[in-house]
Coordinates of C-alpha atoms in Angstrom, one line a residue:
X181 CA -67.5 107.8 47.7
X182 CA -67.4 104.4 46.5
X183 CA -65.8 102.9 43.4
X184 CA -68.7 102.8 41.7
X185 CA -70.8 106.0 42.5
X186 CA -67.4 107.5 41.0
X187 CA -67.4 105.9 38.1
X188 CA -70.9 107.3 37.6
X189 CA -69.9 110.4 38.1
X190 CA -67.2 110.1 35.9
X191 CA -69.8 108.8 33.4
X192 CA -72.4 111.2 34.2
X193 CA -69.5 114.1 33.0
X194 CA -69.7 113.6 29.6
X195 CA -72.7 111.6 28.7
X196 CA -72.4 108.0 25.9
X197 CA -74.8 106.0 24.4
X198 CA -74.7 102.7 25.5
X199 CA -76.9 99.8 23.5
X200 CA -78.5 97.3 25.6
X201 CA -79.8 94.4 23.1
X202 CA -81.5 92.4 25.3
X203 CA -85.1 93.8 25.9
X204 CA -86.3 90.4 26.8
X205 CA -84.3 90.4 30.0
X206 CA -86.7 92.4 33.2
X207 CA -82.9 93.0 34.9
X208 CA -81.9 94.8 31.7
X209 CA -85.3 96.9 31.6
X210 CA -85.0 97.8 35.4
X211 CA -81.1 98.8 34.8
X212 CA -82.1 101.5 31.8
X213 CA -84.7 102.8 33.8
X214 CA -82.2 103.5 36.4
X215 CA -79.3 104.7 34.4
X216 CA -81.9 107.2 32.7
X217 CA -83.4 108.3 36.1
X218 CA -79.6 108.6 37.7
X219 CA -78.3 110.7 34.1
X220 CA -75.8 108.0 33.4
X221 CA -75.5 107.5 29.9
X222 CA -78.5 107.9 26.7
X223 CA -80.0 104.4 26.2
X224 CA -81.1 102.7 23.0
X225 CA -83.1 99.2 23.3
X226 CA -83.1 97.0 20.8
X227 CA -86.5 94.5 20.0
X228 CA -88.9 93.6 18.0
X229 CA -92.5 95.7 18.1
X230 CA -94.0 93.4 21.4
X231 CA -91.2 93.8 22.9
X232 CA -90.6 97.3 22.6
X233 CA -94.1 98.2 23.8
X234 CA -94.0 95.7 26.4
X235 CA -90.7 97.5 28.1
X236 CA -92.8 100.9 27.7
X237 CA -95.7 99.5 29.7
X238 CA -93.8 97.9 32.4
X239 CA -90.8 100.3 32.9
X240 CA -90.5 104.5 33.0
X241 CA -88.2 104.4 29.8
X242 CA -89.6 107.4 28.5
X243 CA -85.9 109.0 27.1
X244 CA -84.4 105.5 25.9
X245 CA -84.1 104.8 22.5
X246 CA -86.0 102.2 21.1
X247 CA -84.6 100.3 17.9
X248 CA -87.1 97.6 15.8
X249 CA -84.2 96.4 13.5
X250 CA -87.4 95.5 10.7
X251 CA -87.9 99.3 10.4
X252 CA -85.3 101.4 11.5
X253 CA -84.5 103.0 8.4
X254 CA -80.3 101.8 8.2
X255 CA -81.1 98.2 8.2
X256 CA -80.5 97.6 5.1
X257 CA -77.1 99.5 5.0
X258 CA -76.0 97.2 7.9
X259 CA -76.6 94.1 6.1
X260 CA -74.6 95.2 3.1
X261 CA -72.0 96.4 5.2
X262 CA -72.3 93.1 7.1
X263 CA -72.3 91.1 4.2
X264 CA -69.1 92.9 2.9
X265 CA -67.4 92.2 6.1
X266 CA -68.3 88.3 6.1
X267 CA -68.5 87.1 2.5
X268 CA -64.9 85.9 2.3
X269 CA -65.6 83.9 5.3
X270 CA -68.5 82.2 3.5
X271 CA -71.6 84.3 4.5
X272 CA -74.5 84.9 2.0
X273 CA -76.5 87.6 1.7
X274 CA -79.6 86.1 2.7
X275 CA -77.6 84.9 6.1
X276 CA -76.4 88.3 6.7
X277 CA -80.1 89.5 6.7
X278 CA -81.3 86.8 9.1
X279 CA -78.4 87.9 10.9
X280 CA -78.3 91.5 11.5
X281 CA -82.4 91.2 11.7
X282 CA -82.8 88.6 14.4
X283 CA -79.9 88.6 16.2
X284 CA -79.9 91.8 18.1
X285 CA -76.3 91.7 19.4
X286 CA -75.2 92.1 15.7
X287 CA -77.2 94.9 15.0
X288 CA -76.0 96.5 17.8
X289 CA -72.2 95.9 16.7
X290 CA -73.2 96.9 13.4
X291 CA -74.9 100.3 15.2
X292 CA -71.7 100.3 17.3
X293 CA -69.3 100.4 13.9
X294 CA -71.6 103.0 12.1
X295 CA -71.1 105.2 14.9
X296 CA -74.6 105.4 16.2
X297 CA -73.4 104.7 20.0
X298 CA -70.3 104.3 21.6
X299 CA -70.8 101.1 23.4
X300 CA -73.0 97.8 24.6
X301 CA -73.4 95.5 27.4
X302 CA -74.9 92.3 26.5
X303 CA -75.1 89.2 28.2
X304 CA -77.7 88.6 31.0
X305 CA -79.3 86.1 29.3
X306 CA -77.3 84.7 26.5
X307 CA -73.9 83.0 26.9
X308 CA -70.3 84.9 26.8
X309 CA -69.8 83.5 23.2
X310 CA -73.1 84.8 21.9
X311 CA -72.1 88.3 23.2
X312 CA -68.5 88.3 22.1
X313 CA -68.7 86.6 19.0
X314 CA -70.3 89.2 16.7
X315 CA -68.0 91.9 18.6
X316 CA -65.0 90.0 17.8
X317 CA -66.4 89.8 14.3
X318 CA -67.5 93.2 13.9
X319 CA -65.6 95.9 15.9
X320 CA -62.1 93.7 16.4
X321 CA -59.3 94.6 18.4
X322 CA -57.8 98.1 18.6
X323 CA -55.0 98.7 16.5
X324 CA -51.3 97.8 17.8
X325 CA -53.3 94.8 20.3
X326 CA -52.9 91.5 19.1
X327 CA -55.7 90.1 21.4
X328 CA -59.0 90.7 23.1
X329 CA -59.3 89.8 27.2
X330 CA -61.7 90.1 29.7
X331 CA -61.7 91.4 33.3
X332 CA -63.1 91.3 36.3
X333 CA -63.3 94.7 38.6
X334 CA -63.7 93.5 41.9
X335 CA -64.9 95.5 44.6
X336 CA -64.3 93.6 48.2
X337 CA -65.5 95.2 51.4
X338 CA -63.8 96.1 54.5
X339 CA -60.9 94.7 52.5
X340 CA -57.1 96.1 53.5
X341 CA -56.0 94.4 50.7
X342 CA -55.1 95.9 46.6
X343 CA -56.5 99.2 46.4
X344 CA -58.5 99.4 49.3
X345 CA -60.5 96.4 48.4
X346 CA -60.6 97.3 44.5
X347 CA -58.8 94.5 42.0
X348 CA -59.0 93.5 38.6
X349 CA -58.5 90.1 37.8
X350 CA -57.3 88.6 34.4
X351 CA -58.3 87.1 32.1
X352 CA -61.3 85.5 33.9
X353 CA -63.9 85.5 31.0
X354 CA -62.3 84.6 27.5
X355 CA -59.1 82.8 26.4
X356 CA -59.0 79.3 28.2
X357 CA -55.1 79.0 28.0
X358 CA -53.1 81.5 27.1
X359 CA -49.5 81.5 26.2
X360 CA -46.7 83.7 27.5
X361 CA -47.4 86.4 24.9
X362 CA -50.6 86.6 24.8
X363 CA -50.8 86.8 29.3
X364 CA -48.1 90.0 28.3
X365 CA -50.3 91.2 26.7
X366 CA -53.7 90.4 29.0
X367 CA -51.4 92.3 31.8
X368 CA -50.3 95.2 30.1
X369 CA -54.1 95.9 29.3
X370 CA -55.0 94.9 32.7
X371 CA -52.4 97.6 33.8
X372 CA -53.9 100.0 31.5
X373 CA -57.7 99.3 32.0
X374 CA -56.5 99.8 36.0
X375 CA -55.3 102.9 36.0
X376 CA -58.2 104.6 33.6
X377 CA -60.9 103.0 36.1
X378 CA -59.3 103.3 39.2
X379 CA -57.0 106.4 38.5
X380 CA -54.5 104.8 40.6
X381 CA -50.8 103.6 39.9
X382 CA -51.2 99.5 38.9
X383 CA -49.2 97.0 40.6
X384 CA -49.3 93.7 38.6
X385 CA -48.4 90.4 39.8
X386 CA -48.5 87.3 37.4
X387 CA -50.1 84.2 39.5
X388 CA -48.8 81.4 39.8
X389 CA -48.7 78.0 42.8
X390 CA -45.0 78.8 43.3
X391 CA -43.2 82.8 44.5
X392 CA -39.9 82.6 43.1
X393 CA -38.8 79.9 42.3
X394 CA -40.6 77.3 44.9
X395 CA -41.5 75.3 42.4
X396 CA -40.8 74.2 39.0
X397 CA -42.7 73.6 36.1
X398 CA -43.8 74.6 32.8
X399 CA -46.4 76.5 33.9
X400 CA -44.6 78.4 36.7
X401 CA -42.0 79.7 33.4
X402 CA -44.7 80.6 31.4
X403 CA -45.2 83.1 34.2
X404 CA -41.9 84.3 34.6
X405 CA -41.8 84.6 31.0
X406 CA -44.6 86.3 30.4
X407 CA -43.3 88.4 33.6
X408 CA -40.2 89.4 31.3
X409 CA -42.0 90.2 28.3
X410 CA -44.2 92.7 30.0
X411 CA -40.8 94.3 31.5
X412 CA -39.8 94.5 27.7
X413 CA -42.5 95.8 26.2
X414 CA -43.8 98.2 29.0
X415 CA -41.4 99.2 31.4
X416 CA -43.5 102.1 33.2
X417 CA -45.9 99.1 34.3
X418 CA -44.9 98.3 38.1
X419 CA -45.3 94.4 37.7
X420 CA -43.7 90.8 39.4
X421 CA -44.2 87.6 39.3
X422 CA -44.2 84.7 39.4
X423 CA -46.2 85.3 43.1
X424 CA -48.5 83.3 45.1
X425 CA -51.9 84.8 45.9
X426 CA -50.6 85.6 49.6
X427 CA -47.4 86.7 48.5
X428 CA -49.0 89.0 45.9
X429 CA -51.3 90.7 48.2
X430 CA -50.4 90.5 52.2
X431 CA -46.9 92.5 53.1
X432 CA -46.5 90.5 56.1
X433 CA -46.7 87.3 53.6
X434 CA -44.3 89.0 51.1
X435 CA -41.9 89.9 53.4
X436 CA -41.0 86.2 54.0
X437 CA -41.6 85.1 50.5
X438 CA -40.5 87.8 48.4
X439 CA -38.8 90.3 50.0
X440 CA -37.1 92.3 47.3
X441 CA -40.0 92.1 45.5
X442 CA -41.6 96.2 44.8
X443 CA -44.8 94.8 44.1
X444 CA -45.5 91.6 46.7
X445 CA -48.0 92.2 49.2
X446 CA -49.4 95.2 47.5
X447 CA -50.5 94.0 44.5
X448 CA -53.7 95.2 42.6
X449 CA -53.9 93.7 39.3
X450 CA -53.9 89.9 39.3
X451 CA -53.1 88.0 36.5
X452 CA -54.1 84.4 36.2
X453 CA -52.3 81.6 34.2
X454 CA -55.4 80.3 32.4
X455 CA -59.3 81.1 32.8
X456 CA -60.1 78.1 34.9
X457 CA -57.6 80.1 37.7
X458 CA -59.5 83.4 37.1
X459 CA -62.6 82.3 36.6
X460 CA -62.5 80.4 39.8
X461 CA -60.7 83.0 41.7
X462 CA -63.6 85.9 40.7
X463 CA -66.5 83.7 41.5
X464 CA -64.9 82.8 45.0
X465 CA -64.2 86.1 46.0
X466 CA -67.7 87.9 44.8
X467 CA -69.4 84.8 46.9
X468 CA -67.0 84.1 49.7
X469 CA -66.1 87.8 50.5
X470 CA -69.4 89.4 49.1
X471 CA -67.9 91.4 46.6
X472 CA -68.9 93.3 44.1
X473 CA -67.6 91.5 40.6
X474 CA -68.5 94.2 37.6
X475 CA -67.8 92.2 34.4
X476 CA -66.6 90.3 32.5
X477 CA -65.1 93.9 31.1
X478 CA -63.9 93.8 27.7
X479 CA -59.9 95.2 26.7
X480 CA -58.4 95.2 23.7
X481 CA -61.4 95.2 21.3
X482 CA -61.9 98.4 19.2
X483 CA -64.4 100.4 20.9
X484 CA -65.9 98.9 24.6
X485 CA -68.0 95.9 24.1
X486 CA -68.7 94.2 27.5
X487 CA -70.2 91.0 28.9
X488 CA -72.7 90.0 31.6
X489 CA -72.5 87.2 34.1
X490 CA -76.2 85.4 33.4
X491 CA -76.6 85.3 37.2
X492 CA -75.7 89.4 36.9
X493 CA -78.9 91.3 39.5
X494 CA -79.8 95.0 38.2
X495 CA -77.0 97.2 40.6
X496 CA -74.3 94.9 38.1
X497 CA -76.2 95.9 34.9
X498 CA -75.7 99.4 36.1
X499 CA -72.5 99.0 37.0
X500 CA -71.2 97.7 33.9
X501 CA -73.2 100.5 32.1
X502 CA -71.4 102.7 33.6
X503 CA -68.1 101.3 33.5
X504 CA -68.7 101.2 29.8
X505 CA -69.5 104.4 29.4
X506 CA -66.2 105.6 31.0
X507 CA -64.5 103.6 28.4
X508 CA -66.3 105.1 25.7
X509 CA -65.4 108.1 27.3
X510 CA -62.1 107.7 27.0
X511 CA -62.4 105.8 23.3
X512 CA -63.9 109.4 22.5
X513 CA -60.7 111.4 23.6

């Protein structure tokens, strides 16, 4: 079975609600149809009264939820609670309304928060910062978490290599640059976000242009550093660095460049120094290899809120949907 038709199964187990706010988007349409047809998690849709009856007529979406945030009968206990939430930061109530109304991904945190679903994926056709912000507003990070990443599970083909083909890579949609703390903390929920959607043990090596030692600069240390401080705060995770890519994930490669190393050459978690590395290295491997890249996957952030690349097709939609819904899953428990 493949990663994915297990994490649908895994999903299918216990079923979630999963918001999808953007009813414009055909891909998004053609992904709840499919999700409802396969059992994978309840749907609710979010749109205006066209809209709405335009994804009736087109698609069989027959068990989905439909939301019209100008008369569904909590809107206006969202935009007080909104308002509440936002006013020290300068928000009127009259902007809160406009808000929560028109701008479906808030509603859908605010739904999210009241504990009328247990997740969204957003982002197909509007930016990582339009899907994020509200979140990051809204539902914040988990307690104990100091900071919200994103992932990307990548599923390579006829690939020896990580978990038989299966990676995450970090962070490789959010923070641009992040310090030594804050990439501890990006791999210990890496490590974490692994092992619940893998179920298998996470070997974590912190990226770098130098294995240990071959070079030296301030961006090499900030990787060893970070390397320490993940061995401080979370000594159960298996992790190294600082690693090349080759050293990282080909034994034959570690064995010459990092031979006492217990997680060079057979590394499945990567962790990137900044998000022009991960970013890069994700969009390279999905086009160069033909993988699969589900994401960008939230972690961190109170209950799962996750991204879409725009240039997602409908299997990634799905995908994502039902990644999320294993994360509610667990959010549940």
């Amino acid at each position: 079975m493949s990663f994915i038709e297990s994490i649908k199964e895994r999903a299918k187990s216990n079923k979630v609600k999963i918001i999808l706010p953007e009813i414009e988007d055909d891909r998004v349409l053609e992904a709840a149809s499919i999700v409802l047809e396969e059992k994978i998690a309840d749907i609710i849709l979010i749109g205006n009264s066209n809209e709405i009856e335009n994804a009736k007529n087109k698609y069989k979406l027959d068990e989905a939820a439909f939301i019209d945030p100008s008369t569904y009968y909590v809107t206006d206990k969202l935009i007080n609670m909104f308002y509440d939430l936002r006013k020290n930061k300068g928000i009127s109530l009259d902007k809160a309304r406009n808000l929560i109304i028109n701008n479906h991904m808030y509603y859908a945190c605010m739904l999210l928060k009241i504990g009328l679903a247990d997740g969204i994926v957003s982002g197909a056709c509007h930016s990582s910062s339009d899907t994020l912000r509200p979140a990051l507003q809204i539902i914040k990070n988990k307690p104990n978490t100091s900071l919200v990443s994103a992932f990307f599970l990548m599923d390579v083909p006829d690939c020896k290599y990580g978990e038989d083909g299966l990676f995450i890579f970090a962070d490789s949609g959010l923070n641009q640059e992040p310090n030594e703390d804050e990439l501890a903390d990006i791999a210990i929920e890496s490590a974490n976000s692994f092992r619940l959607l893998v179920n298998k043990e996470p070997k974590v090596a912190m990226i770098s242009h130098s294995t240990k030692g071959s070079a030296n600069c301030d961006s090499v240390t900030k990787m060893v550093n970070a390397t320490n401080l993940v061995k401080s705060k979370a000594p159960y995770i298996n992790i190294d660095g600082e690693l090349q890519v080759d050293a990282a994930i080909v034994p034959e490669i570690a064995e010459a460049k990092a031979p006492n190393s217990n997680v060079a050459g057979h590394a499945n978690v990567l962790i990137f120094p900044n998000l022009d590395n991960g970013n890069s290295a994700y969009k390279l491997v999905e086009r160069l290899a033909k993988a699969k890249a589900y994401g960008p996957i939230t972690q961190g952030i109170d209950m799962p809120v996750n991204d879409l690349s725009r240039g997602c097709s409908t299997s990634d939609i799905v995908g994502v949907i039902s990644i999320t819904a294993v994360q509610a899953q667990n959010n549940i428990i």
